[in-house]
Structure formats: structure tokens, C-alpha cells
């Protein structure tokens, strides 16, 4: 049973009198294994549908496969909650924040600030020309629809899984809160980079910077809201701009070393800037804590 009467930081909600490392490893295996199973299983369904309706596949990429991939990762939201509830007896909703629910006021303020800033960063990123696509307009419109309808949830799914469940699980393995935070950030960030399966050192640097920054923000603010905004806005605007500029999706999603140059690091200042702003705004209030019993598994 997790602690119940003491206010704790976000990453310490699953701490108990036992370290439960074996249970934590099981949680990580279930999370990442589940994500791969969702992607693989639903991907097969998408391929069968594409084959049946005669959709032309380009390097194994179609609008339906793109949509299914986004939906598969979005399933990490309920899956992460279920794992936390099953293995730790803690309400799944508590993954959202130390208050036990998603703080839409925090989300809204972050969205108002980060959306225009991210658009500016994307303009700089897309200043150099990208290979154009030969895809039909209806396919591009399907990609835009997917980006607007599913990509935000895909991004949120990764945040609930990696900056949520993994950060908490690993953060509960030590007696020292600060050491737990460091280990939680390291493990969640490395796993986040690994699941993206890139052979590019530069791209992996970007993944690590993004993961470390959003994990720190999650800990400091006591919730996933700002991390979700950062992730969702960045990914969604990128997909929409790709379609608007008719950029070949098979090139834009290529994560091999030969396809990546230093421009992939252009968004790094966005993450560093977000960390600095959060640090300044929370300088007086300090790290957000649970009210006390909000993380008790018996809370209705």
C-alpha cells in the first residue's frame, strides 16, 4: 500500500514501506510490452483493411497506419492507469497530477503560451526545404485529420506512460526522494528514447532532452499537464505543417542516422525555455505536493 497521510511529490506517490522493485519491473514490462502489442495488433488490422480497399502503400506507410499508430499509443493513457491500479492499488486518475485529476486550468494556461511559441520554433525548423510528396490530396487531408484528432492523445499517452507511470515506479525504489527523482528521470528518459528506435545520435539527443525536460516539469509542477501540452502541440503542429507543405511523410518519419541532420536540435531551446519558465514561476511555491490522502488507493 502506498503512503496515505503524508504530502509527497509526484514521483513518490507509489512509495511504501517496501521498495517493490520486482513489481516495478513488471509494471515497466507491462507498459512497454502493452504498447508494442497495441501497435502490432492494430497495425495488422490496418494492413488488412488497406489491402482490402486497395490503398497504395508507400514504404509501408498509409494514412490508416498513421492513424492506427497514433491510437495505439493513445491507449497508454488507460493502460498506465490500469497498471497503477492493479499493481499498486492507487487510483489511475492520480497519474494526472498530485491533486488526483487533470488540472485543466494549468493545461489551458500552458496551451495559450506554448502554442504560438511552438509555431515560431516550427517555422525556423521548416525553413530548409524538405522532399515533396506525390501523395493525393485526400491522403494529405486524412493525415491532417489524424493529426488534429489523434496526435494530441498519442502525445498524452506517452506522457502518462513515461513521465507518469515509469517516473513514479522508479521514483519509489529508493528511500531518498531526490535520488528517486534522478533515477526516475534517467530510466524514463532512456526508455523513451529507446522505444523510438532511432539509429541517429542527434535524434536520440533530442529525445533525451525532451524526456528529461518534461520529466522535470512534471515533478516540479506535480502533474502531466504542461508536458502533455509541450508534446501534443509540437507533434500536432509538425504533422499539420508536413501536410500543408506536402512534405513526404515517409521522409519526415525516417529515424535512421543518414536521414537526420543537426536541424533536429532546433527545438531544444523550447524545452530548455519551458524548464526555466517553470523554475522561475515555482520559485516561491516550490515543488507541488499531494494534499495528503489523494494518492491513497482507497480514495473513491
CSV table of C-alpha atoms in Angstrom, one decimal:
chain,number,residue,atom,x,y,z
A,1,UNK,CA,0.0,0.0,0.0
A,2,UNK,CA,1.3,3.5,-0.9
A,3,UNK,CA,1.7,6.2,1.7
A,4,UNK,CA,-1.6,7.7,2.7
A,5,UNK,CA,-1.2,10.5,5.2
A,6,UNK,CA,1.9,12.5,4.2
A,7,UNK,CA,2.1,15.0,1.5
A,8,UNK,CA,4.6,13.8,-1.2
A,9,UNK,CA,6.0,14.8,-4.5
A,10,UNK,CA,4.6,13.5,-7.7
A,11,UNK,CA,7.2,10.8,-8.2
A,12,UNK,CA,6.8,9.5,-4.6
A,13,UNK,CA,3.2,8.6,-4.7
A,14,UNK,CA,3.9,4.9,-5.0
A,15,UNK,CA,6.4,4.7,-2.1
A,16,UNK,CA,5.6,2.2,0.6
A,17,UNK,CA,7.5,0.5,3.4
A,18,UNK,CA,8.8,-1.9,0.8
A,19,UNK,CA,10.7,-1.0,-2.3
A,20,UNK,CA,8.8,-3.5,-4.5
A,21,UNK,CA,11.4,-3.4,-7.3
A,22,UNK,CA,10.2,-6.7,-8.8
A,23,UNK,CA,6.7,-5.3,-9.0
A,24,UNK,CA,8.1,-2.1,-10.6
A,25,UNK,CA,10.0,-4.1,-13.3
A,26,UNK,CA,6.7,-5.9,-14.0
A,27,UNK,CA,5.0,-2.6,-14.4
A,28,UNK,CA,7.6,-1.4,-16.9
A,29,UNK,CA,7.4,-4.7,-18.9
A,30,UNK,CA,3.6,-4.5,-19.0
A,31,UNK,CA,3.6,-0.8,-20.0
A,32,UNK,CA,6.1,-1.1,-22.9
A,33,UNK,CA,5.0,-4.6,-23.9
A,34,UNK,CA,1.4,-3.5,-24.0
A,35,UNK,CA,2.3,-0.5,-26.1
A,36,UNK,CA,4.1,-2.8,-28.6
A,37,UNK,CA,1.2,-5.2,-28.6
A,38,UNK,CA,-1.3,-2.4,-29.3
A,39,UNK,CA,0.9,-1.1,-32.2
A,40,UNK,CA,1.5,-4.5,-33.7
A,41,UNK,CA,-2.0,-5.9,-33.3
A,42,UNK,CA,-3.9,-2.8,-34.6
A,43,UNK,CA,-1.2,-2.4,-37.3
A,44,UNK,CA,-2.1,-5.8,-38.7
A,45,UNK,CA,-5.8,-4.9,-38.7
A,46,UNK,CA,-4.9,-1.7,-40.6
A,47,UNK,CA,-2.8,-3.6,-43.2
A,48,UNK,CA,-5.7,-6.0,-43.8
A,49,UNK,CA,-8.1,-3.1,-44.3
A,50,UNK,CA,-5.7,-1.2,-46.6
A,51,UNK,CA,-5.2,-4.4,-48.6
A,52,UNK,CA,-9.0,-5.0,-48.9
A,53,UNK,CA,-9.7,-1.5,-50.1
A,54,UNK,CA,-6.6,-1.2,-52.3
A,55,UNK,CA,-4.8,1.6,-50.6
A,56,UNK,CA,-1.4,2.2,-52.1
A,57,UNK,CA,1.4,1.7,-49.5
A,58,UNK,CA,4.5,3.8,-49.7
A,59,UNK,CA,7.4,2.4,-47.8
A,60,UNK,CA,4.8,0.6,-45.6
A,61,UNK,CA,3.1,3.9,-44.7
A,62,UNK,CA,-0.5,4.8,-45.3
A,63,UNK,CA,-2.9,7.3,-43.7
A,64,UNK,CA,-4.7,4.4,-41.9
A,65,UNK,CA,-1.5,3.0,-40.5
A,66,UNK,CA,-0.6,6.5,-39.3
A,67,UNK,CA,-4.0,6.8,-37.5
A,68,UNK,CA,-3.8,3.4,-36.0
A,69,UNK,CA,-0.2,4.1,-34.8
A,70,UNK,CA,-1.4,7.3,-33.0
A,71,UNK,CA,-4.5,5.5,-31.5
A,72,UNK,CA,-2.3,2.6,-30.3
A,73,UNK,CA,0.0,4.9,-28.3
A,74,UNK,CA,-3.0,6.9,-27.0
A,75,UNK,CA,-4.2,3.6,-25.4
A,76,UNK,CA,-1.3,4.1,-22.9
A,77,UNK,CA,-3.5,6.5,-21.0
A,78,UNK,CA,-6.0,3.9,-19.7
A,79,UNK,CA,-3.3,1.2,-19.8
A,80,UNK,CA,-1.0,3.1,-17.5
A,81,UNK,CA,-3.9,3.9,-15.1
A,82,UNK,CA,-4.9,0.2,-15.1
A,83,UNK,CA,-1.3,-1.0,-14.3
A,84,UNK,CA,-1.0,1.5,-11.4
A,85,UNK,CA,-4.4,0.5,-10.0
A,86,UNK,CA,-3.7,-3.3,-10.4
A,87,UNK,CA,-0.1,-3.4,-9.1
A,88,UNK,CA,-0.2,-0.6,-6.6
A,89,UNK,CA,-3.8,-0.2,-5.6
A,90,UNK,CA,-3.6,3.5,-6.4
A,91,UNK,CA,-6.4,5.3,-8.4
A,92,UNK,CA,-5.5,5.6,-12.1
A,93,UNK,CA,-6.6,9.2,-12.2
A,94,UNK,CA,-3.9,10.2,-9.8
A,95,UNK,CA,-1.4,9.8,-12.6
A,96,UNK,CA,-2.7,13.1,-14.0
A,97,UNK,CA,-1.5,15.2,-11.0
A,98,UNK,CA,-0.9,15.4,-7.3
A,99,UNK,CA,-4.5,16.5,-6.9
A,100,UNK,CA,-5.7,13.2,-8.3
A,101,UNK,CA,-7.2,14.7,-11.5
A,102,UNK,CA,-6.2,16.5,-14.7
A,103,UNK,CA,-5.8,20.2,-14.0
A,104,UNK,CA,-7.5,21.9,-17.0
A,105,UNK,CA,-6.6,25.4,-15.7
A,106,UNK,CA,-2.9,24.5,-15.8
A,107,UNK,CA,-3.4,22.9,-19.2
A,108,UNK,CA,-5.2,25.9,-20.6
A,109,UNK,CA,-2.6,28.4,-19.5
A,110,UNK,CA,0.2,26.3,-20.8
A,111,UNK,CA,-1.6,25.9,-24.2
A,112,UNK,CA,-2.0,29.7,-24.6
A,113,UNK,CA,1.7,30.2,-24.1
A,114,UNK,CA,3.2,27.2,-25.8
A,115,UNK,CA,1.1,27.1,-29.0
A,116,UNK,CA,2.3,30.3,-30.5
A,117,UNK,CA,5.9,29.8,-29.3
A,118,UNK,CA,5.9,26.3,-30.8
A,119,UNK,CA,4.6,27.6,-34.1
A,120,UNK,CA,7.6,30.0,-34.3
A,121,UNK,CA,10.0,27.2,-33.5
A,122,UNK,CA,8.4,25.1,-36.2
A,123,UNK,CA,8.8,27.9,-38.8
A,124,UNK,CA,12.5,28.0,-38.0
A,125,UNK,CA,12.7,24.2,-38.2
A,126,UNK,CA,11.0,24.1,-41.6
A,127,UNK,CA,13.0,27.0,-43.1
A,128,UNK,CA,15.1,24.5,-45.0
A,129,UNK,CA,13.2,22.6,-47.8
A,130,UNK,CA,12.0,19.0,-47.3
A,131,UNK,CA,11.3,16.4,-50.0
A,132,UNK,CA,7.9,16.9,-51.5
A,133,UNK,CA,5.3,14.2,-51.6
A,134,UNK,CA,3.4,12.6,-54.5
A,135,UNK,CA,0.5,11.7,-52.3
A,136,UNK,CA,-3.0,12.6,-53.3
A,137,UNK,CA,-4.8,15.5,-51.6
A,138,UNK,CA,-7.4,13.2,-49.9
A,139,UNK,CA,-4.5,11.3,-48.3
A,140,UNK,CA,-2.9,14.5,-47.0
A,141,UNK,CA,-6.3,15.6,-45.6
A,142,UNK,CA,-6.6,12.2,-43.8
A,143,UNK,CA,-3.1,12.9,-42.3
A,144,UNK,CA,-4.3,16.3,-41.1
A,145,UNK,CA,-7.4,14.9,-39.6
A,146,UNK,CA,-5.4,12.3,-37.8
A,147,UNK,CA,-3.0,14.9,-36.5
A,148,UNK,CA,-5.8,17.1,-35.2
A,149,UNK,CA,-8.0,14.3,-33.8
A,150,UNK,CA,-5.5,11.6,-32.6
A,151,UNK,CA,-2.0,13.1,-32.3
A,152,UNK,CA,-2.7,15.1,-29.1
A,153,UNK,CA,-3.9,11.8,-27.4
A,154,UNK,CA,-0.9,9.9,-28.8
A,155,UNK,CA,1.4,12.5,-27.2
A,156,UNK,CA,-0.6,12.4,-23.9
A,157,UNK,CA,-0.4,8.6,-24.0
A,158,UNK,CA,3.4,8.8,-24.0
A,159,UNK,CA,3.4,11.3,-21.2
A,160,UNK,CA,1.1,9.1,-19.0
A,161,UNK,CA,3.3,6.1,-19.7
A,162,UNK,CA,6.8,7.6,-19.4
A,163,UNK,CA,6.6,10.8,-17.4
A,164,UNK,CA,3.7,9.3,-15.4
A,165,UNK,CA,3.9,5.6,-14.6
A,166,UNK,CA,7.6,5.0,-15.2
A,167,UNK,CA,8.7,8.1,-13.3
A,168,UNK,CA,6.5,7.1,-10.3
A,169,UNK,CA,7.5,3.4,-10.4
A,170,UNK,CA,11.3,4.0,-10.5
A,171,UNK,CA,10.9,7.0,-8.2
A,172,UNK,CA,9.6,4.7,-5.5
A,173,UNK,CA,12.6,2.4,-5.5
A,174,UNK,CA,14.8,4.5,-3.1
A,175,UNK,CA,14.5,5.8,0.4
A,176,UNK,CA,15.8,9.2,-0.7
A,177,UNK,CA,13.3,11.3,-2.6
A,178,UNK,CA,16.0,13.2,-4.6
A,179,UNK,CA,17.8,10.0,-5.6
A,180,UNK,CA,14.4,8.6,-6.6
A,181,UNK,CA,13.8,11.6,-8.8
A,182,UNK,CA,17.1,11.3,-10.5
A,183,UNK,CA,16.7,7.6,-11.1
A,184,UNK,CA,13.1,8.1,-12.3
A,185,UNK,CA,14.1,10.8,-14.8
A,186,UNK,CA,17.1,8.8,-16.1
A,187,UNK,CA,15.2,5.5,-16.6
A,188,UNK,CA,12.1,7.0,-18.0
A,189,UNK,CA,14.1,9.2,-20.4
A,190,UNK,CA,16.3,6.4,-21.6
A,191,UNK,CA,13.4,4.1,-22.2
A,192,UNK,CA,11.6,6.9,-24.0
A,193,UNK,CA,14.5,7.3,-26.4
A,194,UNK,CA,14.8,3.5,-26.9
A,195,UNK,CA,11.2,2.9,-27.8
A,196,UNK,CA,11.5,5.4,-30.7
A,197,UNK,CA,14.1,3.1,-32.3
A,198,UNK,CA,16.3,5.6,-33.9
A,199,UNK,CA,19.9,5.0,-35.1
A,200,UNK,CA,20.6,8.7,-35.2
A,201,UNK,CA,22.7,10.0,-32.3
A,202,UNK,CA,21.4,13.5,-32.9
A,203,UNK,CA,17.7,12.4,-32.8
A,204,UNK,CA,18.4,10.4,-29.6
A,205,UNK,CA,19.9,13.5,-28.1
A,206,UNK,CA,16.6,15.4,-28.9
A,207,UNK,CA,14.6,12.6,-27.4
A,208,UNK,CA,16.6,12.6,-24.2
A,209,UNK,CA,16.5,16.4,-23.9
A,210,UNK,CA,12.7,16.4,-24.4
A,211,UNK,CA,12.2,13.5,-21.9
A,212,UNK,CA,14.4,14.9,-19.2
A,213,UNK,CA,12.8,18.4,-19.5
A,214,UNK,CA,9.3,17.2,-19.4
A,215,UNK,CA,10.0,14.8,-16.5
A,216,UNK,CA,11.5,17.6,-14.5
A,217,UNK,CA,8.5,19.8,-15.3
A,218,UNK,CA,6.1,17.0,-14.3
A,219,UNK,CA,7.9,16.7,-10.9
A,220,UNK,CA,8.1,20.4,-10.3
A,221,UNK,CA,4.5,21.2,-11.2
A,222,UNK,CA,3.1,18.0,-9.7
A,223,UNK,CA,1.4,16.9,-12.9
A,224,UNK,CA,1.5,15.9,-16.5
A,225,UNK,CA,-0.5,18.9,-18.0
A,226,UNK,CA,2.4,21.0,-19.2
A,227,UNK,CA,4.3,18.0,-20.5
A,228,UNK,CA,1.2,17.0,-22.4
A,229,UNK,CA,0.9,20.4,-23.9
A,230,UNK,CA,4.5,20.5,-25.0
A,231,UNK,CA,4.3,17.1,-26.6
A,232,UNK,CA,0.9,17.4,-28.2
A,233,UNK,CA,1.4,20.9,-29.6
A,234,UNK,CA,4.9,20.0,-31.0
A,235,UNK,CA,3.8,16.8,-32.6
A,236,UNK,CA,0.4,18.1,-33.9
A,237,UNK,CA,1.9,21.3,-35.5
A,238,UNK,CA,4.6,19.2,-37.1
A,239,UNK,CA,2.1,16.8,-38.8
A,240,UNK,CA,-0.1,19.7,-39.9
A,241,UNK,CA,2.8,21.6,-41.4
A,242,UNK,CA,4.1,18.5,-43.1
A,243,UNK,CA,0.7,18.1,-44.8
A,244,UNK,CA,0.4,21.8,-45.7
A,245,UNK,CA,3.8,21.9,-47.3
A,246,UNK,CA,3.2,18.5,-49.0
A,247,UNK,CA,6.2,17.0,-47.3
A,248,UNK,CA,6.7,13.3,-47.9
A,249,UNK,CA,5.6,11.6,-44.7
A,250,UNK,CA,7.9,8.6,-45.4
A,251,UNK,CA,10.9,11.0,-45.3
A,252,UNK,CA,9.6,13.1,-42.3
A,253,UNK,CA,9.2,9.9,-40.2
A,254,UNK,CA,12.6,8.4,-41.2
A,255,UNK,CA,14.6,8.0,-38.0
A,256,UNK,CA,17.7,6.5,-39.5
A,257,UNK,CA,21.1,8.1,-39.0
A,258,UNK,CA,21.5,9.1,-42.6
A,259,UNK,CA,18.2,10.9,-42.7
A,260,UNK,CA,18.8,13.2,-39.7
A,261,UNK,CA,20.9,16.4,-39.5
A,262,UNK,CA,21.6,19.0,-36.9
A,263,UNK,CA,18.4,20.8,-37.6
A,264,UNK,CA,16.6,18.2,-35.4
A,265,UNK,CA,18.1,20.0,-32.4
A,266,UNK,CA,16.4,23.3,-33.3
A,267,UNK,CA,13.5,22.7,-30.8
A,268,UNK,CA,15.9,22.1,-27.9
A,269,UNK,CA,15.7,25.7,-26.7
A,270,UNK,CA,11.9,25.3,-26.5
A,271,UNK,CA,12.3,22.6,-23.8
A,272,UNK,CA,15.1,24.4,-22.0
A,273,UNK,CA,13.0,27.6,-22.0
A,274,UNK,CA,10.0,25.8,-20.7
A,275,UNK,CA,12.1,24.4,-17.8
A,276,UNK,CA,13.4,27.8,-17.0
A,277,UNK,CA,10.0,29.4,-17.0
A,278,UNK,CA,8.6,26.7,-14.7
A,279,UNK,CA,11.6,27.1,-12.4
A,280,UNK,CA,11.0,30.8,-12.1
A,281,UNK,CA,7.2,30.6,-11.7
A,282,UNK,CA,7.6,27.9,-8.9
A,283,UNK,CA,10.5,29.6,-7.2
A,284,UNK,CA,8.4,30.7,-4.2
A,285,UNK,CA,5.8,27.9,-4.2
A,286,UNK,CA,8.3,25.1,-4.5
A,287,UNK,CA,7.5,21.6,-5.8
A,288,UNK,CA,3.8,20.7,-5.8
A,289,UNK,CA,2.8,18.1,-3.3
A,290,UNK,CA,-0.2,15.8,-2.8
A,291,UNK,CA,-2.8,17.2,-0.3
A,292,UNK,CA,-2.1,14.1,1.8
A,293,UNK,CA,-4.5,11.3,1.1
A,294,UNK,CA,-5.2,12.0,-2.6
A,295,UNK,CA,-3.0,9.1,-3.6
A,296,UNK,CA,-4.5,6.6,-1.2
A,297,UNK,CA,-5.7,3.6,-3.2
A,298,UNK,CA,-8.9,3.6,-1.2
A,299,UNK,CA,-9.9,7.1,-2.4
A,300,UNK,CA,-13.1,6.8,-4.4
